[in-house]
Coordinates of C-alpha atoms in Angstrom, one line a residue:
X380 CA 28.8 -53.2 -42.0
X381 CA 27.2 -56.9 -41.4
X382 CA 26.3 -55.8 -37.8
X383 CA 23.9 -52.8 -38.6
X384 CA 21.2 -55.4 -39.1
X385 CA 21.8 -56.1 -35.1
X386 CA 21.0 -52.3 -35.2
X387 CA 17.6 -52.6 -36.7
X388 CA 16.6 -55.8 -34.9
X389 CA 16.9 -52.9 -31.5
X390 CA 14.6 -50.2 -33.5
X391 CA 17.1 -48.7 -35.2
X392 CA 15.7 -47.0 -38.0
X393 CA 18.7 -48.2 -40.4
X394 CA 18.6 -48.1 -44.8
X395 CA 21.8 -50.5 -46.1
X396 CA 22.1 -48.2 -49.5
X397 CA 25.2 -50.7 -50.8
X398 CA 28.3 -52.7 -49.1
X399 CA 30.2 -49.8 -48.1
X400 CA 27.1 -47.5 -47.1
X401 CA 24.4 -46.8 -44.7
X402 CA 21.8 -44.0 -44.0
X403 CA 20.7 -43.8 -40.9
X404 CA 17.2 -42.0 -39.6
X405 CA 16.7 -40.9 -36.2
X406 CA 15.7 -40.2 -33.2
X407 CA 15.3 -43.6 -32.4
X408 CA 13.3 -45.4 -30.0
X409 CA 14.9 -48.7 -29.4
X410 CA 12.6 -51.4 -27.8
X411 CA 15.6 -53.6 -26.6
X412 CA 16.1 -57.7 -27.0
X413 CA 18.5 -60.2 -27.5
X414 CA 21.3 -60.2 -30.0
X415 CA 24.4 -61.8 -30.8
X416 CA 27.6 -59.5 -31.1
X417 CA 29.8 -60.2 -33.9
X418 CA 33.6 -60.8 -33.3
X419 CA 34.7 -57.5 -34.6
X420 CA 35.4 -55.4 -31.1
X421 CA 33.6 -51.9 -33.0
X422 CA 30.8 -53.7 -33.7
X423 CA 30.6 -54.8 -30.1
X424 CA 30.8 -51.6 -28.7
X425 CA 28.1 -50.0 -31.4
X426 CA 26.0 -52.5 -30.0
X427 CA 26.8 -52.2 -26.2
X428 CA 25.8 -48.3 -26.4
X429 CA 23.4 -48.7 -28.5
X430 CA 21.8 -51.0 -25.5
X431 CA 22.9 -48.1 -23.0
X432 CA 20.3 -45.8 -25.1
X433 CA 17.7 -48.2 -24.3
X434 CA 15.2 -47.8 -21.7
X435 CA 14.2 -51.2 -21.6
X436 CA 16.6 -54.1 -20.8
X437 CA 18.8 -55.9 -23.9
X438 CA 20.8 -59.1 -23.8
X439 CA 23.7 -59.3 -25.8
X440 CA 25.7 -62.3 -26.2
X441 CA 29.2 -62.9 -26.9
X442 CA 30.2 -59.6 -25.8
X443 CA 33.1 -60.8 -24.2
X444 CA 34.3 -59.5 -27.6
X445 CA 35.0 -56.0 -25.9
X446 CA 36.9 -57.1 -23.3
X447 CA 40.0 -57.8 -25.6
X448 CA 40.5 -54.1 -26.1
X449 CA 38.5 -52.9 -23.0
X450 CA 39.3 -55.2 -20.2
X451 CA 37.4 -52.9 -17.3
X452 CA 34.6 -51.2 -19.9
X453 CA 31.7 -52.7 -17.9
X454 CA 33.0 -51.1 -14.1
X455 CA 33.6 -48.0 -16.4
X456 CA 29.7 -47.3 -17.7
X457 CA 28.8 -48.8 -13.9
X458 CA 30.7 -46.2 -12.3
X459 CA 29.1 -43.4 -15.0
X460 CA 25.4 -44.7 -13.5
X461 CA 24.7 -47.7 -15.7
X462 CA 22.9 -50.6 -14.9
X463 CA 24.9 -53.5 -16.2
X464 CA 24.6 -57.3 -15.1
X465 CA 27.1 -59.9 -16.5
X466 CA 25.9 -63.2 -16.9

C-alpha cells in the first residue's frame, strides 16, 4: 500500500491507519500533477483512473507498467471518450 501516498499527492483525501490499512475520505477533488507509478501493474492502474477522475491534466510516468497486463488499455479509455496522450 506504498502507492496511496501517489494518491494523496493528486488530492486524495487518504489516512495510512497501519501497514495493511487505509481509510479513505471522499468525495474527492483531485487537482492533478506529476507522479511516478510504481512497478506493481494495480498500483498503476489505481493511479491511471484515478487521473481519469481528474478534471485537470496529470502526468504519470513509468506507466508503461500497465501495458504488461493491458497491452491496448490506452485505445480502450480513448474509445470510452478519454483524452489520453502518450509521450
Amino acid at each position: 500500500l506504498d502507492f496511496v501516498q501517489l494518491l494523496s499527492t493528486l488530492g486524495a483525501n487518504i489516512f495510512r491507519s497501519d501497514p495493511q490499512k487505509i481509510i479513505v475520505y471522499g468525495p474527492v477533488n483531485f487537482t492533478g500533477g506529476k507522479v511516478q507509478a510504481p512497478n506493481i501493474i494495480q498500483a498503476g492502474k489505481a493511479l491511471f483512473l484515478a487521473a481519469l477522475c481528474d478534471p485537470v491534466e496529470t502526468t504519470i510516468d513509468n506507466i508503461s507498467v500497465l501495458n504488461r497486463r493491458y497491452p491496448d488499455i490506452f485505445e480502450v479509455y480513448s474509445s470510452l471518450g478519454a483524452n489520453i496522450t502518450e509521450l
